């Protein structure tokens, strides 16, 4: 998506009143992908904007002290719902254009309540009306592993394992610190 942002943070597009333009750019980027893979499913992973990753873009939030544990993933959708709505509207537009192989994958879900919030937004947008649509989530936070039945009961159709974040949080190793790189091991028995 970076190539479409014109050096403006996605939040800045919303602030500038250009949400519809951002939506169309997202649709334009996703159309060839969902077309090429049809009829196989394509899972769009919604944005997981960590404050340090786009800090050089106009309108970017101030980088957090620990952005890996900060305002990111589905928690940020409750704090900045306008951007999530742009993404959902783009997905709905693609569905309405006949791309019924498109699914949604939610990143960095911390709680069942965050998932339920997102599920309600997906339902309100009408995304679930297309028969093969599925709502998946990432298992990147260790607590998700303990609550899998609760997420299933809340309507998660599938779960993808996010080994980088999951390893980082299980082992307590900041993956962005070079000095700790030897200890970062996705195949660790834990």
N, CA and C of each residue as an Amber inpcrd file, in Angstrom:
protein
   570
   0.8160000  -1.2000000   0.0000000   0.0000000   0.0000000   0.0000000
   0.8590000   1.2640000   0.0000000   2.1060000   1.1270000   0.4300000
   2.9820000   2.3020000   0.5350000   3.0870000   3.0740000  -0.7710000
   3.1320000   2.3710000  -1.8840000   3.2880000   3.0540000  -3.1730000
   2.1040000   3.9530000  -3.5080000   0.9520000   3.7090000  -2.9010000
  -0.2510000   4.5090000  -3.1760000  -0.4480000   5.6780000  -2.2200000
   0.3540000   5.7710000  -1.2010000   0.1010000   6.7550000  -0.1430000
   0.6430000   8.1560000  -0.4150000   1.4890000   8.3070000  -1.4260000
   2.0460000   9.6220000  -1.7720000   2.6760000  10.3110000  -0.5610000
   3.3980000   9.5470000   0.2220000   4.1200000  10.0540000   1.4030000
   3.2090000  10.6140000   2.4880000   1.9090000  10.2350000   2.4430000
   0.9690000  10.6220000   3.4990000   0.5620000   9.3740000   4.2700000
   0.5620000   9.4870000   5.5770000   0.1180000   8.3930000   6.4340000
  -1.3780000   8.1560000   6.1670000  -1.8410000   6.8970000   6.2620000
  -3.2730000   6.6440000   6.0480000  -4.1800000   7.5160000   6.9120000
  -3.7700000   7.8090000   8.1480000  -4.5800000   8.6950000   8.9880000
  -4.6790000  10.0950000   8.3810000  -3.6220000  10.5300000   7.6970000
  -3.6340000  11.8570000   7.0800000  -4.6250000  11.8970000   5.9190000
  -4.7320000  10.7970000   5.1750000  -5.7160000  10.7330000   4.0980000
  -7.1220000  10.9540000   4.6540000  -7.3930000  10.3460000   5.7920000
  -8.7050000  10.5000000   6.4260000  -8.8920000  11.9470000   6.8710000
  -7.8770000  12.4960000   7.5360000  -7.9390000  13.8770000   8.0330000
  -8.1530000  14.8670000   6.8900000  -7.5220000  14.6000000   5.7490000
  -7.6280000  15.4900000   4.5920000  -8.9390000  15.3170000   3.8210000
  -9.7830000  14.3930000   4.2510000 -11.0520000  14.1680000   3.5590000
 -10.9160000  13.3160000   2.3100000  -9.8230000  12.5610000   2.2090000
  -9.5630000  11.7450000   1.0200000  -9.7870000  10.2550000   1.2560000
 -10.6890000   9.9160000   2.1610000 -10.9470000   8.5070000   2.4610000
 -11.4320000   7.7600000   1.2180000 -12.2820000   8.3800000   0.4300000
 -12.8160000   7.7150000  -0.7740000 -11.7080000   7.4370000  -1.7860000
 -10.7630000   8.3490000  -1.8930000  -9.6360000   8.1470000  -2.8180000
  -8.7590000   6.9960000  -2.3150000  -8.5150000   6.9730000  -1.0180000
  -7.7220000   5.8920000  -0.4280000  -8.4180000   4.5490000  -0.6490000
  -9.7210000   4.5250000  -0.4750000 -10.4920000   3.2990000  -0.7120000
 -10.3130000   2.8230000  -2.1470000 -10.4090000   3.7340000  -3.1170000
 -10.2760000   3.3510000  -4.5270000  -8.8750000   2.8450000  -4.8400000
  -7.8770000   3.4220000  -4.1940000  -6.5040000   2.9530000  -4.4010000
  -6.3170000   1.5520000  -3.8340000  -6.9320000   1.2830000  -2.7170000
  -6.8630000  -0.0520000  -2.1320000  -7.5640000  -1.0650000  -3.0370000
  -8.7060000  -0.6880000  -3.5530000  -9.4440000  -1.5530000  -4.4840000
  -8.5920000  -1.8190000  -5.7210000  -7.9620000  -0.7810000  -6.2460000
  -7.1290000  -0.9370000  -7.4470000  -5.9530000  -1.8780000  -7.2010000
  -5.3900000  -1.8360000  -6.0020000  -4.2730000  -2.7290000  -5.6970000
  -4.7260000  -4.1660000  -5.4690000  -5.8930000  -4.3450000  -4.8890000
  -6.3620000  -5.6940000  -4.5690000  -7.0150000  -6.4060000  -5.7600000
  -7.5940000  -5.6640000  -6.6730000  -8.3230000  -6.2710000  -7.7900000
  -7.4850000  -7.2810000  -8.5780000  -6.2680000  -6.9320000  -9.0050000
  -5.5150000  -7.9350000  -9.7650000  -5.1390000  -9.1710000  -8.9430000
  -4.9980000  -9.0120000  -7.6540000  -4.6300000 -10.1360000  -6.7970000
  -5.8070000 -11.0970000  -6.6510000  -6.9730000 -10.5650000  -6.2820000
  -8.1270000 -11.4520000  -6.1050000  -8.5480000 -12.0600000  -7.4360000
  -8.3530000 -11.3330000  -8.5220000  -8.6760000 -11.8670000  -9.8530000
  -7.7450000 -13.0150000 -10.2230000  -6.4550000 -12.8260000  -9.9840000
  -5.4700000 -13.8390000 -10.3590000  -5.6400000 -15.1400000  -9.5840000
  -6.0710000 -15.0470000  -8.3370000  -6.1820000 -16.2390000  -7.4980000
  -7.5600000 -16.8950000  -7.5480000  -8.5450000 -16.2100000  -8.1230000
  -9.9000000 -16.7700000  -8.1790000  -9.8830000 -18.1170000  -8.8780000
 -10.6200000 -19.0660000  -8.3700000 -11.5920000 -19.0000000  -7.2900000
 -10.9980000 -19.2840000  -5.9080000  -9.6730000 -19.4810000  -5.8370000
  -9.0550000 -19.7620000  -4.5320000  -9.1920000 -18.5450000  -3.6210000
  -9.2990000 -18.7750000  -2.3150000  -9.4790000 -17.6520000  -1.3900000
  -8.2290000 -16.7830000  -1.2610000  -8.4730000 -15.5090000  -1.0860000
  -7.4210000 -14.5290000  -0.7920000  -7.7880000 -13.8990000   0.5400000
  -6.8880000 -14.0010000   1.5000000  -7.1290000 -13.3980000   2.8070000
  -6.3970000 -12.0700000   2.8890000  -7.1510000 -11.0090000   2.9180000
  -6.5870000  -9.6640000   3.0770000  -6.3380000  -9.4320000   4.5580000
  -5.0950000  -9.1610000   4.9020000  -4.7380000  -8.8690000   6.2960000
  -4.8790000  -7.3640000   6.4820000  -5.8460000  -6.9700000   7.2890000
  -6.0770000  -5.5360000   7.4850000  -4.8440000  -4.8950000   8.1220000
  -4.7850000  -3.5890000   8.0070000  -3.5840000  -2.8540000   8.3890000
  -3.2510000  -2.9840000   9.8720000  -1.9850000  -3.1220000  10.1340000
  -1.4410000  -3.1850000  11.4900000  -0.3680000  -2.1070000  11.5550000
  -0.8040000  -0.8800000  11.7600000   0.0950000   0.2740000  11.6840000
   0.8130000   0.5100000  13.0050000   2.0710000   0.1040000  13.0590000
   2.8880000   0.3870000  14.2370000   3.5340000   1.7450000  14.0300000
   3.5790000   2.5330000  15.0670000   3.9490000   3.9460000  14.9490000
   5.3410000   4.1830000  14.3920000   6.2630000   3.2680000  14.5630000
   7.6300000   3.4850000  14.0830000   7.8160000   3.1230000  12.6100000
   6.8970000   2.3820000  12.0220000   7.0930000   1.8920000  10.6640000
   6.7860000   2.9230000   9.5730000   5.9380000   3.8630000   9.8460000
   5.5920000   4.8680000   8.8490000   5.8270000   6.2720000   9.3890000
   6.7630000   6.3880000  10.3120000   7.0120000   7.6590000  10.9940000
   7.4510000   8.7680000  10.0500000   7.9780000   8.4120000   8.8780000
   8.4500000   9.4290000   7.9410000   7.3430000   9.9680000   7.0270000
   6.1190000   9.4610000   7.1730000   5.0180000   9.9200000   6.3360000
   4.3090000  11.1100000   6.9740000   3.8240000  12.0060000   6.1400000
   3.0870000  13.1860000   6.5980000   1.8610000  12.7580000   7.4000000
   1.7090000  13.3180000   8.5920000   0.5570000  13.0310000   9.4310000
   0.6930000  11.7780000  10.2700000   1.8840000  11.1920000  10.2950000
   2.1010000   9.9830000  11.0970000   2.0420000  10.3270000  12.5800000
   1.5050000   9.4240000  13.3850000   1.5120000   9.6640000  14.8280000
   2.9490000   9.6280000  15.3540000   3.1530000  10.2370000  16.4970000
   4.4640000  10.2170000  17.1400000   4.8270000   8.7770000  17.4790000
   6.0480000   8.3370000  17.1280000   6.4450000   6.9690000  17.4690000
   6.3530000   6.7200000  18.9740000   5.8120000   5.5850000  19.3190000
   5.6380000   5.2080000  20.7180000   6.9500000   4.6730000  21.2870000
   7.0440000   4.6560000  22.6030000   8.2190000   4.1180000  23.2790000
   8.4020000   2.6440000  22.9390000   7.3180000   1.8770000  22.9500000
   7.3720000   0.4630000  22.6000000   6.2500000   0.1770000  21.6040000
   6.4780000   0.4880000  20.3180000   5.4080000   0.3530000  19.3320000
   4.9300000  -1.0810000  19.1060000   5.7640000  -2.0530000  19.4450000
   5.3470000  -3.4430000  19.2580000   4.2120000  -3.8150000  20.2160000
   4.1050000  -3.0840000  21.3310000   3.0420000  -3.3470000  22.3050000
   2.0640000  -2.1830000  22.4010000   2.1600000  -1.2500000  21.4980000
   1.3640000  -0.0380000  21.5800000   0.0780000  -0.0720000  20.7780000
  -0.2400000   1.0550000  20.1790000  -1.4720000   1.2730000  19.4190000
  -1.3500000   0.5800000  18.0600000  -1.7810000  -0.6640000  18.0280000
  -1.6640000  -1.4310000  16.7940000  -2.7390000  -2.4990000  16.7300000
  -2.8200000  -3.1570000  15.5980000  -3.7700000  -4.2480000  15.4160000
  -5.2080000  -3.8210000  15.6320000  -6.0170000  -4.7700000  16.0710000
  -7.4470000  -4.5090000  16.1930000  -7.7810000  -3.5050000  17.2900000
  -6.8970000  -3.3310000  18.2620000  -7.1250000  -2.2950000  19.2800000
  -7.1820000  -0.9210000  18.6220000  -6.3070000  -0.7020000  17.6430000
  -6.2750000   0.6060000  16.9690000  -7.5460000   0.8640000  16.1710000
  -8.2580000  -0.1980000  15.7620000  -9.4920000  -0.0030000  14.9940000
 -10.5820000   0.6420000  15.8440000 -10.5540000   0.3740000  17.1440000
 -11.5200000   1.0100000  18.0320000 -11.1500000   2.4690000  18.2860000
  -9.8590000   2.7640000  18.2560000  -9.3900000   4.1260000  18.5040000
  -9.4540000   4.9860000  17.2410000  -9.2640000   4.3650000  16.0850000
  -9.2870000   5.0600000  14.7900000 -10.2000000   4.2820000  13.8340000
 -11.4910000   4.2680000  14.0910000 -12.3950000   3.4300000  13.2840000
 -12.5120000   3.8650000  11.8250000 -12.2240000   5.1130000  11.5150000
 -12.3890000   5.5900000  10.1410000 -11.5150000   4.8330000   9.1450000
 -10.2870000   4.5450000   9.5170000  -9.3990000   3.8310000   8.6030000
  -9.8580000   2.3870000   8.4090000 -10.2760000   1.7320000   9.4670000
 -10.7980000   0.3680000   9.3410000 -12.0350000   0.3620000   8.4470000
 -12.8640000   1.3980000   8.5610000 -14.0540000   1.4980000   7.7130000
 -13.6820000   1.6290000   6.2380000 -12.6060000   2.3520000   5.9470000
 -12.1300000   2.4770000   4.5610000 -11.7480000   1.0980000   4.0260000
 -11.0270000   0.3410000   4.8370000 -10.6280000  -1.0020000   4.4050000
 -11.8410000  -1.8920000   4.1770000 -12.7770000  -1.8750000   5.1140000
 -13.9690000  -2.7050000   4.9750000 -14.7900000  -2.2960000   3.7570000
 -14.8990000  -1.0030000   3.5130000 -15.6420000  -0.5210000   2.3380000
 -14.9670000  -0.9760000   1.0490000 -13.6440000  -0.9920000   1.0300000
 -12.9170000  -1.4740000  -0.1500000 -13.1980000  -2.9540000  -0.3880000
 -13.2020000  -3.7270000   0.6880000 -13.4950000  -5.1530000   0.5590000
 -14.9240000  -5.3790000   0.0770000 -15.8530000  -4.5960000   0.5960000
 -17.2520000  -4.7090000   0.1740000 -17.3930000  -4.3300000  -1.3020000
 -16.6840000  -3.3140000  -1.7240000 -16.7230000  -2.9010000  -3.1320000
 -16.2060000  -4.0340000  -4.0260000 -15.1570000  -4.6910000  -3.6010000
 -14.6150000  -5.8190000  -4.3640000 -15.6120000  -6.9700000  -4.4040000
 -16.2610000  -7.2410000  -3.2840000 -17.2900000  -8.2870000  -3.2690000
 -18.4070000  -7.9550000  -4.2470000 -18.8520000  -6.7090000  -4.2200000
 -19.9550000  -6.3040000  -5.0870000 -19.5640000  -6.3500000  -6.5620000
 -18.2560000  -6.2960000  -6.8310000 -17.7690000  -6.4080000  -8.2090000
 -17.6010000  -7.8690000  -8.6220000 -17.9960000  -8.7970000  -7.7330000
 -17.9810000 -10.2130000  -8.0740000 -16.8060000 -11.0040000  -7.5330000
 -15.9730000 -10.3910000  -6.7410000 -14.8200000 -11.0910000  -6.1700000
 -15.2280000 -11.7540000  -4.8560000 -15.8460000 -12.9300000  -4.9800000
 -16.3540000 -13.6080000  -3.7900000 -15.3040000 -14.5000000  -3.1340000
 -14.0680000 -14.4250000  -3.5900000 -12.9920000 -15.2170000  -2.9840000
 -12.2090000 -14.4260000  -1.9390000 -12.6420000 -13.2290000  -1.6490000
 -11.9430000 -12.3460000  -0.7210000 -12.4000000 -12.5970000   0.7110000
 -11.4190000 -12.7540000   1.6020000 -11.6810000 -12.9590000   3.0210000
 -10.8750000 -11.9430000   3.8120000 -11.1400000 -11.8360000   5.1040000
 -10.4600000 -10.8520000   5.9500000  -9.7140000 -11.5510000   7.0750000
  -8.4780000 -11.1080000   7.2920000  -7.6190000 -11.6170000   8.3540000
  -7.2550000 -10.4500000   9.2690000  -7.6670000 -10.5320000  10.5310000
  -7.4240000  -9.4620000  11.4950000  -6.0720000  -9.6430000  12.1810000
  -5.2530000  -8.5740000  12.2380000  -3.9280000  -8.6900000  12.8500000
  -3.9170000  -8.3420000  14.3350000  -2.9800000  -8.9170000  15.0420000
  -2.6440000  -8.5960000  16.4240000  -3.8920000  -8.3950000  17.2910000
  -4.6990000  -9.4320000  17.3350000  -5.9080000  -9.4320000  18.1710000
  -5.4730000  -9.7360000  19.5980000  -5.8180000  -8.8480000  20.5250000
  -5.4210000  -9.0260000  21.9270000  -6.5120000  -9.6580000  22.7840000
  -7.7700000  -9.3660000  22.4670000  -8.8750000  -9.8400000  23.3030000
 -10.0550000 -10.2970000  22.4500000 -10.8980000 -11.1170000  23.0420000
 -12.1190000 -11.5580000  22.3780000 -13.0000000 -10.3420000  22.0860000
 -12.9970000  -9.3800000  23.0020000 -13.8140000  -8.1780000  22.8100000
 -13.3710000  -7.3880000  21.5710000 -12.0670000  -7.3050000  21.3290000
 -11.5840000  -6.6450000  20.1100000 -12.0870000  -7.3880000  18.8710000
 -12.0190000  -8.7050000  18.9080000 -12.5110000  -9.5000000  17.7870000
 -14.0020000  -9.2540000  17.5770000 -14.7690000  -9.2560000  18.6650000
 -16.2160000  -9.0430000  18.5590000 -16.5260000  -7.6690000  17.9670000
 -15.7560000  -6.6510000  18.3650000 -15.9360000  -5.3160000  17.7930000
 -15.7360000  -5.3680000  16.2770000 -14.6590000  -6.0000000  15.8520000
 -14.3610000  -6.0780000  14.4200000 -15.4230000  -6.8820000  13.6800000
 -15.8490000  -7.9600000  14.2870000 -16.8900000  -8.7860000  13.6590000
 -18.1720000  -7.9570000  13.4610000 -18.5230000  -7.1570000  14.4440000
 -19.7120000  -6.3040000  14.3230000 -19.5420000  -5.2950000  13.1870000
 -18.3480000  -4.7420000  13.0320000 -18.0890000  -3.7950000  11.9450000
 -18.1770000  -4.4900000  10.5810000 -17.6570000  -5.7000000  10.5000000
 -17.7100000  -6.4920000   9.2710000 -19.1660000  -6.7740000   8.9060000
 -19.9550000  -7.1610000   9.8930000 -21.3690000  -7.4490000   9.6670000
 -22.1160000  -6.1910000   9.2320000 -21.8470000  -5.0730000   9.9080000
 -22.5160000  -3.8090000   9.5580000 -22.1850000  -3.3730000   8.1320000
 -20.9850000  -3.6920000   7.6630000 -20.5860000  -3.3330000   6.3000000
 -21.2160000  -4.2690000   5.2780000 -21.7650000  -5.3880000   5.7380000
 -22.4090000  -6.3360000   4.8320000 -21.4550000  -7.3390000   4.2110000
 -20.2560000  -7.4330000   4.7290000 -19.2730000  -8.3470000   4.1400000
 -19.6730000  -9.8080000   4.2840000 -20.3380000 -10.1510000   5.3510000
 -20.7270000 -11.5360000   5.5740000 -21.8530000 -12.0210000   4.6800000
 -22.4230000 -11.1150000   3.8850000 -23.5370000 -11.4980000   3.0220000
 -23.0990000 -12.3780000   1.8630000 -21.8270000 -12.2930000   1.4540000
 -21.3190000 -13.1580000   0.3920000 -21.0260000 -14.5260000   1.0110000
 -21.6160000 -15.5600000   0.4470000 -21.5870000 -16.8990000   1.0480000
 -20.2010000 -17.4110000   1.4340000 -19.1770000 -17.3150000   0.5860000
 -17.9030000 -17.9080000   1.0050000 -17.0480000 -17.0070000   1.8980000
 -17.5290000 -15.8330000   2.2670000 -16.7190000 -14.9170000   3.0740000
 -16.3780000 -15.5380000   4.4280000 -15.1120000 -15.3440000   4.8370000
 -14.6730000 -15.8100000   6.1420000 -13.9080000 -14.7030000   6.8460000
 -14.0290000 -14.6800000   8.1610000 -13.2910000 -13.7440000   9.0040000
 -12.2870000 -14.5350000   9.8310000 -11.0260000 -14.3190000   9.5390000
  -9.9290000 -14.9950000  10.2260000  -9.2440000 -14.0030000  11.1570000
  -8.3840000 -14.5340000  12.0070000  -7.6020000 -13.6790000  12.9030000
  -6.2010000 -14.2540000  13.0570000  -5.2830000 -13.3840000  13.4090000
  -3.9170000 -13.8010000  13.6750000  -3.7950000 -14.2140000  15.1420000
  -3.0250000 -15.2670000  15.3890000  -2.6490000 -15.6430000  16.7490000
  -1.2120000 -15.1680000  16.9220000  -1.0770000 -13.9380000  17.4180000
   0.2360000 -13.3260000  17.6170000   0.4750000 -12.9820000  19.0820000
  -0.5890000 -13.0190000  19.8620000  -0.5310000 -12.7030000  21.2830000
  -0.7890000 -14.0160000  22.0320000   0.0820000 -14.4000000  22.9750000
  -0.0750000 -15.6950000  23.6450000  -1.4580000 -15.9540000  24.2300000
  -2.1460000 -14.9370000  24.7090000  -3.4630000 -15.1500000  25.3200000
  -4.4640000 -15.7540000  24.3370000  -4.2790000 -15.5010000  23.0400000
  -5.1800000 -16.0620000  22.0360000  -5.1560000 -17.5840000  22.1080000
  -3.9930000 -18.1490000  22.3420000  -3.8650000 -19.6010000  22.3800000
  -4.6750000 -20.2150000  23.5140000  -4.8120000 -19.4870000  24.6160000
  -5.5640000 -19.9890000  25.7610000  -7.0710000 -19.8290000  25.5890000
  -7.4560000 -18.9420000  24.6790000  -8.8760000 -18.6240000  24.5170000
  -9.4380000 -19.0460000  23.1600000  -8.7970000 -19.9830000  22.4950000
  -9.2560000 -20.4010000  21.1660000 -10.7410000 -20.7600000  21.1290000
 -11.2820000 -21.5120000  22.0980000 -12.7200000 -21.8100000  22.0490000
 -13.5890000 -20.5410000  22.1300000 -13.1210000 -19.5440000  22.8650000
 -13.8840000 -18.2920000  22.9650000 -13.8990000 -17.5400000  21.6430000
 -12.7750000 -17.5590000  20.9440000 -12.7190000 -16.9020000  19.6320000
 -13.5790000 -17.6440000  18.6200000 -13.5690000 -18.9530000  18.6980000
 -14.4250000 -19.7380000  17.8090000 -15.8920000 -19.4160000  18.0850000
 -16.2590000 -19.3530000  19.3670000 -17.6380000 -19.0280000  19.7370000
 -18.0180000 -17.6140000  19.2960000 -17.0330000 -16.7120000  19.2310000
 -17.2830000 -15.3290000  18.8040000 -17.3680000 -15.1970000  17.2830000
 -17.0950000 -16.2940000  16.5710000 -17.2750000 -16.2750000  15.1260000
 -16.0210000 -16.3010000  14.2870000 -14.8690000 -16.5860000  14.8620000
 -13.6450000 -16.6910000  14.0610000 -13.7390000 -17.9320000  13.1800000
 -13.5710000 -17.7300000  11.8820000 -13.6420000 -18.8450000  10.9420000
 -12.3070000 -19.5700000  10.8080000 -11.2310000 -18.8980000  11.1840000
  -9.9140000 -19.5080000  11.0980000  -8.8940000 -18.6640000  11.8370000
  -7.7570000 -19.2860000  12.1120000  -6.6900000 -18.6030000  12.8390000
  -5.3800000 -18.8790000  12.1280000  -4.6090000 -17.8120000  11.8910000
  -3.2760000 -17.9260000  11.3100000  -2.2550000 -17.6210000  12.4010000
  -1.2030000 -18.3980000  12.4380000  -0.1760000 -18.2210000  13.4670000
   0.8190000 -17.1670000  12.9970000   1.0040000 -16.1340000  13.8000000
   1.9900000 -15.0870000  13.5230000   3.2530000 -15.3740000  14.3170000
   4.1660000 -16.1330000  13.7260000   5.3170000 -16.6210000  14.4780000
   6.2340000 -15.5220000  14.9960000   6.4000000 -14.4260000  14.2490000
   7.3060000 -13.3690000  14.7190000   6.8310000 -12.7500000  16.0270000
   5.5990000 -12.2480000  16.0500000   5.0880000 -11.6270000  17.2660000
   4.8860000 -12.6540000  18.3750000   4.3900000 -13.8300000  18.0260000
   4.1470000 -14.8540000  19.0400000   5.4560000 -15.2710000  19.7100000
   6.5040000 -15.4910000  18.9230000   7.8110000 -15.8440000  19.4840000
   8.3380000 -14.7220000  20.3670000   8.2170000 -13.4940000  19.8800000
   8.6930000 -12.3380000  20.6270000   8.0220000 -12.2370000  21.9980000
   6.7250000 -12.4620000  22.0280000   5.9890000 -12.3000000  23.2770000
   6.1080000 -13.5080000  24.2030000   6.2370000 -14.6960000  23.6380000
   6.4110000 -15.8800000  24.4890000   7.7940000 -15.8800000  25.1350000
   8.8220000 -15.5350000  24.3510000  10.1870000 -15.5680000  24.8640000
  10.6290000 -14.2440000  25.4840000   9.8390000 -13.1860000  25.3210000
  10.2140000 -11.8840000  25.8730000  11.4400000 -11.3020000  25.1920000
  11.5340000 -11.4820000  23.8610000  12.6920000 -11.0160000  23.0920000
  12.2230000 -10.0260000  22.0370000  12.7400000  -8.8110000  22.0870000
  12.4180000  -7.7830000  21.0990000  13.1000000  -8.1410000  19.7840000
  12.3120000  -8.5060000  18.8010000  12.8720000  -8.9480000  17.5250000
  13.5830000  -7.8400000  16.7660000  13.3430000  -6.5870000  17.1440000
  13.9860000  -5.4600000  16.4700000  15.3430000  -5.0970000  17.0680000
  15.7700000  -5.7830000  18.1090000  17.0700000  -5.5090000  18.7250000
  18.0950000  -6.5230000  18.2260000  19.0670000  -6.0430000  17.4750000
  20.0760000  -6.9110000  16.8770000  20.8220000  -7.7280000  17.9250000
  21.0760000  -7.1580000  19.0930000  21.8240000  -7.8600000  20.1400000
  21.0960000  -9.1140000  20.6290000  19.7820000  -9.1840000  20.4090000
  18.9970000 -10.3320000  20.8590000  18.6930000 -11.3280000  19.7490000
  19.1860000 -11.0740000  18.5600000  18.8030000 -11.8810000  17.4040000
  19.1480000 -13.3580000  17.5530000  20.2470000 -13.6940000  18.2150000
  20.6010000 -15.1040000  18.3860000  19.6110000 -15.8470000  19.2800000
  18.9600000 -15.1340000  20.1770000  18.0030000 -15.7600000  21.0930000
  16.6020000 -15.8650000  20.4950000  16.3550000 -15.1590000  19.3880000
  15.0380000 -15.1760000  18.7380000  14.9480000 -16.4350000  17.8870000
  14.1190000 -17.3880000  18.3090000  14.0700000 -18.6800000  17.6540000
  12.6130000 -19.1580000  17.5750000  12.0280000 -19.1170000  16.3610000
  10.6410000 -19.5290000  16.1730000  10.4220000 -21.0110000  16.4470000
  11.4940000 -21.7970000  16.4750000  11.3500000 -23.2380000  16.7180000
  11.6590000 -23.6080000  18.1640000  11.7800000 -22.6110000  19.0330000
  12.0340000 -22.8720000  20.4500000  10.9070000 -23.7490000  21.0120000
  11.2100000 -24.6990000  21.8890000  10.1720000 -25.5820000  22.4390000
   9.0170000 -24.8430000  23.1220000   9.2460000 -23.6610000  23.6680000
   8.1550000 -22.9110000  24.3140000   7.1110000 -22.5450000  23.2860000
